[in-house]
Coordinates of C-alpha atoms in Angstrom, one line a residue:
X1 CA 140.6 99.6 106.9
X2 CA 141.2 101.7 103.9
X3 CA 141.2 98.6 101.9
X4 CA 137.6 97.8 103.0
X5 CA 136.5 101.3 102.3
X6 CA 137.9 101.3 98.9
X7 CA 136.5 98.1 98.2
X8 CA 133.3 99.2 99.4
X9 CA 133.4 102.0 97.2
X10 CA 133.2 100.2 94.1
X11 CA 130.1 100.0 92.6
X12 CA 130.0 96.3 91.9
X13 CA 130.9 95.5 95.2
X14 CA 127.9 97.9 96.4
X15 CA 125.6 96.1 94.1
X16 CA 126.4 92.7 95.4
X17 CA 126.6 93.4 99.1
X18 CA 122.7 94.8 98.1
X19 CA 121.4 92.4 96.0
X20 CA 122.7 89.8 98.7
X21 CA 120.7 91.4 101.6
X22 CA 117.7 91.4 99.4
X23 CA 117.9 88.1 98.4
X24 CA 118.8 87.0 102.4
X25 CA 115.9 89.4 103.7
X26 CA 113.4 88.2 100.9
X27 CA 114.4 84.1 101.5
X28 CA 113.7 84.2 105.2
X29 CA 110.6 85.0 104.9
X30 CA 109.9 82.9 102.2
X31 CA 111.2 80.0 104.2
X32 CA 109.0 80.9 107.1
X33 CA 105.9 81.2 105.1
X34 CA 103.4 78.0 105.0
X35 CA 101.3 76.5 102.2
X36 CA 97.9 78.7 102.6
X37 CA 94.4 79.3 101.1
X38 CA 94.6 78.1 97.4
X39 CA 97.8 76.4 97.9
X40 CA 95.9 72.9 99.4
X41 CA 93.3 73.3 96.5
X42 CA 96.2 73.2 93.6
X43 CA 97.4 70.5 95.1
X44 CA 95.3 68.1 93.4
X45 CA 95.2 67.0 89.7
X46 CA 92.2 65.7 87.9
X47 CA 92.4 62.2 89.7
X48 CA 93.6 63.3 92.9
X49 CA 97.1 64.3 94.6
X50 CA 99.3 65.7 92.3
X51 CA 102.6 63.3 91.6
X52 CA 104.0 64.1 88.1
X53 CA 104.2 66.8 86.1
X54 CA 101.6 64.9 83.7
X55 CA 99.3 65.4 86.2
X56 CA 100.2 69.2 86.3
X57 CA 99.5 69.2 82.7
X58 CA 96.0 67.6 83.0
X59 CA 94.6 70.3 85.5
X60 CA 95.9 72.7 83.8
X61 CA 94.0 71.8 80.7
X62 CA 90.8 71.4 82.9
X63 CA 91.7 74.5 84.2
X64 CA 91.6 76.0 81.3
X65 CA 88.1 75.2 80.5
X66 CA 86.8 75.5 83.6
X67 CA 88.3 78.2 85.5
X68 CA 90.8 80.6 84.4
X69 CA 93.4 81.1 81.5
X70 CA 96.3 81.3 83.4
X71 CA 98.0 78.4 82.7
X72 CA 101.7 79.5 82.7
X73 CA 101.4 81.4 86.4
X74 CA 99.3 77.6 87.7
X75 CA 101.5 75.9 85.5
X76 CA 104.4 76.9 87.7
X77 CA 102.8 76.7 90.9
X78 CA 101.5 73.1 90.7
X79 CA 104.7 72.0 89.3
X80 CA 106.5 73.2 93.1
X81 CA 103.2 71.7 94.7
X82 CA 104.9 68.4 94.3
X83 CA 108.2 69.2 96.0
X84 CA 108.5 70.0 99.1
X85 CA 108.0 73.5 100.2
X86 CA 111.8 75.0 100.7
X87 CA 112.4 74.1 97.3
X88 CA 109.4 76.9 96.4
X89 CA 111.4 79.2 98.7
X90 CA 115.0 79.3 97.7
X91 CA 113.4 79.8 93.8
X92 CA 110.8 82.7 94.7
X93 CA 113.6 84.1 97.1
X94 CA 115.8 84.0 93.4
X95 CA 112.9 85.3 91.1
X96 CA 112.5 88.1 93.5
X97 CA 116.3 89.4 93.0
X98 CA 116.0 88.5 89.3
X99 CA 112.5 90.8 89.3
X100 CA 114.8 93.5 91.2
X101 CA 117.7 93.6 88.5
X102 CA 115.5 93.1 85.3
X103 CA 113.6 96.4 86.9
X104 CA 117.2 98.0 87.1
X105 CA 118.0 96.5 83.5
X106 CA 114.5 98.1 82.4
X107 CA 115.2 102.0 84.2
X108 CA 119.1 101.8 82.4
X109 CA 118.4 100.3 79.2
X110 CA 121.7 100.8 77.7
X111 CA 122.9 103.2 79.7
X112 CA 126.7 101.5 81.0
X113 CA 126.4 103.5 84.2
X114 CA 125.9 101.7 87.2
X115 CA 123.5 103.0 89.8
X116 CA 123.7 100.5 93.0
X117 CA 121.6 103.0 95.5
X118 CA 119.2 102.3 92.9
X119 CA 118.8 98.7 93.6
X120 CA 117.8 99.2 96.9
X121 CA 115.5 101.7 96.1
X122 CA 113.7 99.3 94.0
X123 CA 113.3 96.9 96.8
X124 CA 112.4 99.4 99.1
X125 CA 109.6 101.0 96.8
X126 CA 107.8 97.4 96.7
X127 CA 108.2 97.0 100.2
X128 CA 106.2 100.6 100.4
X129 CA 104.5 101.0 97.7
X130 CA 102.8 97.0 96.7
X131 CA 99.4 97.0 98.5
X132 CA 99.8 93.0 98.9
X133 CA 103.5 92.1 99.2
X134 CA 103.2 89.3 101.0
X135 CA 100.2 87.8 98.5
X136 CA 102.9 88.7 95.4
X137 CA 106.1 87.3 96.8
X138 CA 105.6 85.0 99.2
X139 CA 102.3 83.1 99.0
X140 CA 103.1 79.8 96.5
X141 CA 100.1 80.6 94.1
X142 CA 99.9 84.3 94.7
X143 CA 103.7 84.5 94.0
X144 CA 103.0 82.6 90.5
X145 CA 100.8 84.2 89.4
X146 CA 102.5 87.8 90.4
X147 CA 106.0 88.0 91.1
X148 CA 106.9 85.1 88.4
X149 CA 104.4 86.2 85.5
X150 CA 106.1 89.7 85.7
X151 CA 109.7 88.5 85.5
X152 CA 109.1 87.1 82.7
X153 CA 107.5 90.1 81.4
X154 CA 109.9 92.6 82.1
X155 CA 112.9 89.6 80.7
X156 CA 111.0 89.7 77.6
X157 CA 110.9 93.5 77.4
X158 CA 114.8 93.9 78.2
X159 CA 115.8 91.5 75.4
X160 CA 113.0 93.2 73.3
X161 CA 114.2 96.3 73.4
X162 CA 118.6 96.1 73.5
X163 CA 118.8 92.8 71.5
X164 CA 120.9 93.6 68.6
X165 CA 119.1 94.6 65.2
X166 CA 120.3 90.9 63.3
X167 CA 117.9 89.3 62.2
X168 CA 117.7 85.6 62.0
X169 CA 115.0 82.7 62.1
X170 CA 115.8 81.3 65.3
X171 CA 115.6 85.1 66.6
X172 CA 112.2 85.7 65.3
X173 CA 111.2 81.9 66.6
X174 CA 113.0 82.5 69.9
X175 CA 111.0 86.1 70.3
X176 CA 107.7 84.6 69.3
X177 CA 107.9 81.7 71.6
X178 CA 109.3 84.4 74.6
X179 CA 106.4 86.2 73.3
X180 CA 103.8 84.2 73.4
X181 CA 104.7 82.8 77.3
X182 CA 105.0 86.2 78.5
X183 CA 101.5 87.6 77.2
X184 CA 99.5 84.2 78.5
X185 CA 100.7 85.1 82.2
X186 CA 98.4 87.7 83.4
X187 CA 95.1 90.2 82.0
X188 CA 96.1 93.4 83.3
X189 CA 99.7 93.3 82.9
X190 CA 100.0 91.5 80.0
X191 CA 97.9 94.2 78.2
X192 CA 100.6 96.9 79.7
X193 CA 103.4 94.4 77.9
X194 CA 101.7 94.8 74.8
X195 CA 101.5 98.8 75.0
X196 CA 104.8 98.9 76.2
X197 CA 106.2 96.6 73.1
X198 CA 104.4 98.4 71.1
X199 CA 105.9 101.4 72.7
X200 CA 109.3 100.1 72.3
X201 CA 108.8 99.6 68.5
X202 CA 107.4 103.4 68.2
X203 CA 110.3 104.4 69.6
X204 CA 112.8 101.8 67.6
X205 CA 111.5 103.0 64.2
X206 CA 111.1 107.5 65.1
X207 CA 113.0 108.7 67.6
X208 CA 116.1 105.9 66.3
X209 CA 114.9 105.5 62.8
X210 CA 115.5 101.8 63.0
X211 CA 114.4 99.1 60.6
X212 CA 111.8 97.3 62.2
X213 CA 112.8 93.5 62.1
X214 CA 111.2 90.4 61.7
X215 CA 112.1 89.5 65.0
X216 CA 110.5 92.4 66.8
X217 CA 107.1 91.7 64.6
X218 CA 107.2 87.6 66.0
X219 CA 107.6 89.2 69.3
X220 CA 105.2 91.7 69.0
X221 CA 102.7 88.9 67.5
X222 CA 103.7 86.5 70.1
X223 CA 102.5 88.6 73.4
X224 CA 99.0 89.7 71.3
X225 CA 98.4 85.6 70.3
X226 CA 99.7 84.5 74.2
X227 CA 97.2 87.6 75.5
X228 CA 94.2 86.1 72.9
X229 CA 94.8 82.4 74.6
X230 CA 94.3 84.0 78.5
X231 CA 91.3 86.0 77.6
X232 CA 89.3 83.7 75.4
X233 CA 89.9 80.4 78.0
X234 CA 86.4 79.2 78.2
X235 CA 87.1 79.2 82.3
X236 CA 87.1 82.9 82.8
X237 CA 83.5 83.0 81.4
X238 CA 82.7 80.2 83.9
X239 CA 84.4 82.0 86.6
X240 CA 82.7 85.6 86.0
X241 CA 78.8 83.9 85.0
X242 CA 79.4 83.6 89.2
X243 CA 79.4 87.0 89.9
X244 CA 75.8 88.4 90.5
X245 CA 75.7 92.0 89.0
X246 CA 72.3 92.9 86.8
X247 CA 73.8 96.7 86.7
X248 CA 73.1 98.2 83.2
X249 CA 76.5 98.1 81.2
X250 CA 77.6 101.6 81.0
X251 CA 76.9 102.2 84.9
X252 CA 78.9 99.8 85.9
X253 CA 81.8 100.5 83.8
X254 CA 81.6 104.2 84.8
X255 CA 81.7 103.2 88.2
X256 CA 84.8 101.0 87.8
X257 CA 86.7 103.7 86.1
X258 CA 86.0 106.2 88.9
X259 CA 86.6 103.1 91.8
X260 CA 90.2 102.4 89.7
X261 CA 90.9 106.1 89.6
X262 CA 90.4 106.6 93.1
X263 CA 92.3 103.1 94.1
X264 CA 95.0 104.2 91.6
X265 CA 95.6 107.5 93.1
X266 CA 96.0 105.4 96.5
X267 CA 98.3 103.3 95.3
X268 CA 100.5 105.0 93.3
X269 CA 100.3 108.1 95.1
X270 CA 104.3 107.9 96.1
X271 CA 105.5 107.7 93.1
X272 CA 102.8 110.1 91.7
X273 CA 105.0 112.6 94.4
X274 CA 108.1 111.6 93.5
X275 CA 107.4 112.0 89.9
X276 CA 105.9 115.3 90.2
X277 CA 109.1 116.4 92.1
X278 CA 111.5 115.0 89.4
X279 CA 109.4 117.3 86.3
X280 CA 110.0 120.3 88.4
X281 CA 113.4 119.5 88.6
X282 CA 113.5 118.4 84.6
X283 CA 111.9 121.6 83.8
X284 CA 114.1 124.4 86.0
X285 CA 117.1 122.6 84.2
X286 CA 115.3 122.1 81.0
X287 CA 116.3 118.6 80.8
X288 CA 114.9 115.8 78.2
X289 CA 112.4 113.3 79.5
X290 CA 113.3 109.9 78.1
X291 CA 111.4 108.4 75.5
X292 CA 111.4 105.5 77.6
X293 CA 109.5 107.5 80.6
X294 CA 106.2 107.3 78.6
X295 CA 106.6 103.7 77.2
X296 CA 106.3 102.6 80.6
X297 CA 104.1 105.1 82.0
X298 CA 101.2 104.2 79.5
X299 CA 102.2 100.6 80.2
X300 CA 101.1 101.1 84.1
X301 CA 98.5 103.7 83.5
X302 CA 96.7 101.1 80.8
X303 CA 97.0 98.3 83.0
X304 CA 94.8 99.6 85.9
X305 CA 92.3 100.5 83.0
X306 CA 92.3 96.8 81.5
X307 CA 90.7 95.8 85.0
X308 CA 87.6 97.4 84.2
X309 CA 86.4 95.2 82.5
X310 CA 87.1 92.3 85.3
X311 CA 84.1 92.1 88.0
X312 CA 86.8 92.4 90.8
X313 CA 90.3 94.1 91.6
X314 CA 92.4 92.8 94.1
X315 CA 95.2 94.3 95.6
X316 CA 97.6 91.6 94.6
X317 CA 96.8 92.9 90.7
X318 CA 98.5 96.1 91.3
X319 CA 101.9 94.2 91.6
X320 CA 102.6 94.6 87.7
X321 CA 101.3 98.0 87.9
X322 CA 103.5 99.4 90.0
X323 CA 106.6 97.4 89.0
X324 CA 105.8 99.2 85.2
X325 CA 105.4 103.0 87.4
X326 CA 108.9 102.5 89.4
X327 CA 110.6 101.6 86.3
X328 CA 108.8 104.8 84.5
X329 CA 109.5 107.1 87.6
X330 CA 112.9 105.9 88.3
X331 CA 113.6 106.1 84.7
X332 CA 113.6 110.2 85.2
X333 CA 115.7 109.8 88.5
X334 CA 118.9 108.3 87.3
X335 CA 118.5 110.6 84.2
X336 CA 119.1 113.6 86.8
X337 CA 121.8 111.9 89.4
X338 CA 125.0 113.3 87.1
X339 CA 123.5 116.8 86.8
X340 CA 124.4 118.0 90.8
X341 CA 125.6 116.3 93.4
X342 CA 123.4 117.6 95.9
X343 CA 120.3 115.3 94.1
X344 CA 122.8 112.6 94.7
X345 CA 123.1 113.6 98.4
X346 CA 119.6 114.1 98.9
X347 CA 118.6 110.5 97.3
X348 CA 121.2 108.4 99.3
X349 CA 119.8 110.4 102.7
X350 CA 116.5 109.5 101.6
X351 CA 117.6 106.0 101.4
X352 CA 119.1 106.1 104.6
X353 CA 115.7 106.8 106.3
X354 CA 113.8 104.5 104.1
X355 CA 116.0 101.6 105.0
X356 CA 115.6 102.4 108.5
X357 CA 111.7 102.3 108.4
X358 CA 112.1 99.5 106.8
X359 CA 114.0 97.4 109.4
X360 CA 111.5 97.9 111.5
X361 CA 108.5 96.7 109.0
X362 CA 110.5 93.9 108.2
X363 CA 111.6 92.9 111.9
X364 CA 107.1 93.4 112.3
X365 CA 106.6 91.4 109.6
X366 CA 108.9 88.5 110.0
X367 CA 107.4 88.1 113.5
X368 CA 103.7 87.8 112.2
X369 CA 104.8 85.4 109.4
X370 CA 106.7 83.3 112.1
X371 CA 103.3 83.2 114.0
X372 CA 101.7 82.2 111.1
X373 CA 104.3 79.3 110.2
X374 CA 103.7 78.0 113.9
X375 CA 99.8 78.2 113.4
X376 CA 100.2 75.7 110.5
X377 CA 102.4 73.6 112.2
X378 CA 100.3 73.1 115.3
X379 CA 96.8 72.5 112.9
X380 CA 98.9 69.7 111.2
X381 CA 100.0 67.9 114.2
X382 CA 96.7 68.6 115.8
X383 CA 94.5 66.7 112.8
X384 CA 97.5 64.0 113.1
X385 CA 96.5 63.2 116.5
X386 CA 92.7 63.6 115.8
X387 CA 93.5 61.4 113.2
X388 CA 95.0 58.6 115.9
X389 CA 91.9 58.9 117.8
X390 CA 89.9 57.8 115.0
X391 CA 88.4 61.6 114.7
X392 CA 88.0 62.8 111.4
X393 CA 85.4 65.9 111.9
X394 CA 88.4 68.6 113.0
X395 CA 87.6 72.1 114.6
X396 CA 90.2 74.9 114.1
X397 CA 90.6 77.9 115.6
X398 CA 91.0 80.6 112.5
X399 CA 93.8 83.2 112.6
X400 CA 93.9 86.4 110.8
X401 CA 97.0 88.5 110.2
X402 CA 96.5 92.3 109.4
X403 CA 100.3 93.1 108.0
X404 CA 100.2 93.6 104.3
X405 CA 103.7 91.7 104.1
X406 CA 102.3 88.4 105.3
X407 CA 101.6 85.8 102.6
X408 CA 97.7 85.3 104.5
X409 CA 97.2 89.4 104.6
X410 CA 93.7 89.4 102.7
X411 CA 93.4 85.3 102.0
X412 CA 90.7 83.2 103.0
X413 CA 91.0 81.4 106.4
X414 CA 88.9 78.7 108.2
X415 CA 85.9 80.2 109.0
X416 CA 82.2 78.4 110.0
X417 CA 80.9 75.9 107.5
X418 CA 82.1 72.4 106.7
X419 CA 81.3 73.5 102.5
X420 CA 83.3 76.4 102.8
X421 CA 85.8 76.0 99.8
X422 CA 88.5 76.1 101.9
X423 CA 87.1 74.2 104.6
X424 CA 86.8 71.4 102.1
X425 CA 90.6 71.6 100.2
X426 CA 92.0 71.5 104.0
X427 CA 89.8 68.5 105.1
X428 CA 90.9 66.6 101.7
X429 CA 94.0 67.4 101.4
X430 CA 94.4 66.6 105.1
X431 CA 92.4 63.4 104.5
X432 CA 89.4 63.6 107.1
X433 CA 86.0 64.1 106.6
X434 CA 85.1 67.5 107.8
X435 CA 87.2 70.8 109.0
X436 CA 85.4 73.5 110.6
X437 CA 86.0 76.9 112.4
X438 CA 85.6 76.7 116.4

């Protein structure tokens, strides 16, 4: 028994036995999640079914032009649309650890300390705090264009900023390639990677008086020219000439500044707490703020700002957002876990009773997702039969799911119309003529 305890106590032991209930917790409900919404439409290439990754290529270029600039997130996604679907959900189960510890590698930096309470923290404060989990990490296309684009964001970032000062042509090659991937993922948090690169370099040169390499310029230039490719893509233009809204200019982005304030203060407003807590604590002790606090601060704070100039905000968009304010926020509460122990006492309590809210989300959660992996199953054997009886005009009874942890929370569903998009992706993809609501 004391062998166990002492084993326990180690701190890579902790951070294993936590990162593997994250990863098991995260993977079942991946496996249990269905293809949904968007998922049937990006199924198809140009000329039909998707079967190679040349035909992922092809739409993408088609998507480009004619629908979005987010070919590295779609990219990704159509390229697991031709495997089958528990392929998709051991990798989104891995990118979701991989998301957990580059968000620890981001708060440390180069700090050797290891903080393993702090891992679980993480995944509890995007269990809490992400306004569409299940849309960000579990839903194919939501989860490529969320959960993945910010990995390789916050990858880019770590290397960016604790890569060794050499400098070196493949470096600067290597950082302008990284660069230019991790700026073409996503509007709103691809601007925040910019100001927090930028931030990084600020520091890097002033508070370190560092030389600034050619490396950290080709990286810098390669997330501004990978940002410049997703704006300009002809297909956002297409996409937004679709929104009706003859309000003059200014009114409109006054109003989205005050509707992004408001939705911010919503969002964030946990860590806003937590934050406001740990500069009391900072200033009675007349501690340092890290330089790093700020870089990722203005990071998130920017990124809700870039969406004004988008016609809509979903919730899933605040997943960079607040990834960039827990590393910010958590940055100032591993700076203060050596100075008493009682902080370190009060922290792992507060874990305690987050983990056991928690369970019982999760248990709630898992249950509606399994509800809504048997709903899927029973429409696809249902149009099968249909299909045997030579009926090809299918009615389908629509489901909603209000838990913000489901994959479908918020998506599209069958509802009345045969020309409802949706309505129209199912009934091809499913290869009949019509599906409608009941």
């Amino acid at each position: 028994m004391k062998k166990i305890v002492a084993c326990l106590k180690k701190e890579k032991n902790q951070i294993i036995i936590f990162m593997f209930l994250i990863f098991i917790s995260i993977l079942l409900l991946n496996i249990f999640t269905p293809l949904i919404a968007d998922d049937y439409g990006y199924s198809f290439g140009v000329n039909g079914r998707l079967h190679s990754f040349i035909d992922v290529i092809e739409k993408q270029v088609q998507h480009y032009f004619t629908w979005g600039g987010r070919s590295v997130a779609h990219t990704i996604a159509q390229t697991f649309l031709l495997f089958p679907k528990i392929l998709f959900s051991i990798a989104n189960s891995c990118v979701y650890l991989l998301l957990i510890w580059l968000i620890y590698l981001n708060i440390k930096g180069i700090n050797k300390k290891e903080y393993p309470i702090i891992l679980l923290l993480i995944h509890l404060c995007l269990w809490f705090v992400v306004p569409a989990f299940g849309q960000d990490c579990l839903w194919l296309i939501g989860s490529c264009n969320y959960l993945w684009t910010t990995t390789i964001i916050l990858l880019f970032l770590y290397l960016f900023r604790t890569s060794k000062r050499n400098d070196n042509l493949f470096k600067s090659i290597g950082f302008l390639l990284l660069g230019i991937i991790a700026g073409w993922t996503n509007e709103n948090t691809a601007f925040g990677l910019i100001v927090a690169t930028v931030g990084i370099l600020l520091i890097s040169k002033f508070e370190y008086k560092e030389k600034i390499t050619k490396w950290k310029i080709s990286g810098l230039v390669g997330t501004i020219v990978g940002f410049v490719i997703l704006i300009i893509a002809p297909g956002n233009y297409v996409r937004n000439s679709l929104v009706n809204d003859n309000t003059f200019i200014v009114v409109k982005l006054i109003g989205r500044i005050l509707n992004d304030t408001v939705s911010m203060i919503n969002v964030l407003k946990p860590l806003f707490i937590l934050m406001i807590v740990l500069f009391t604590i900072y200033i009675y002790y007349k501690k340092k703020i890290d330089k790093y606090f700020y870089v990722f601060f203005s990071a998130s704070i920017l990124s809700v700002y870039a969406m004004v100039l988008s016609p809509t905000f979903p919730e899933r968009a605040w997943f960079g957002i607040v990834v960039f304010m827990v590393i910010s926020v958590f940055n100032l509460l591993i700076n203060i876990l050596s100075m008493k122990k009682v902080i370190k006492y009060i922290l792992v309590d507060s874990v305690i009773i987050l983990f056991i809210i928690y369970v019982e989300q999760f248990i709630v959660a898992f249950g509606e997702i399994r509800q809504l992996n048997s709903v899927w199953s029973y429409r696809s054997e249902y149009i099968e039969r249909q299909k045997s009886k030579k009926i090809y005009d299918i009615k389908l009874t629509p489901f909603v799911c209000n838990d913000k942890h489901s994959p479908a929370y918020g998506l599209a569903d069958i509802t009345p119309g045969k020309d409802i998009w949706l309505n129209k992706d199912l009934a091809r993809y499913f290869e009949v003529n019509s599906i409608d609501a009941k």
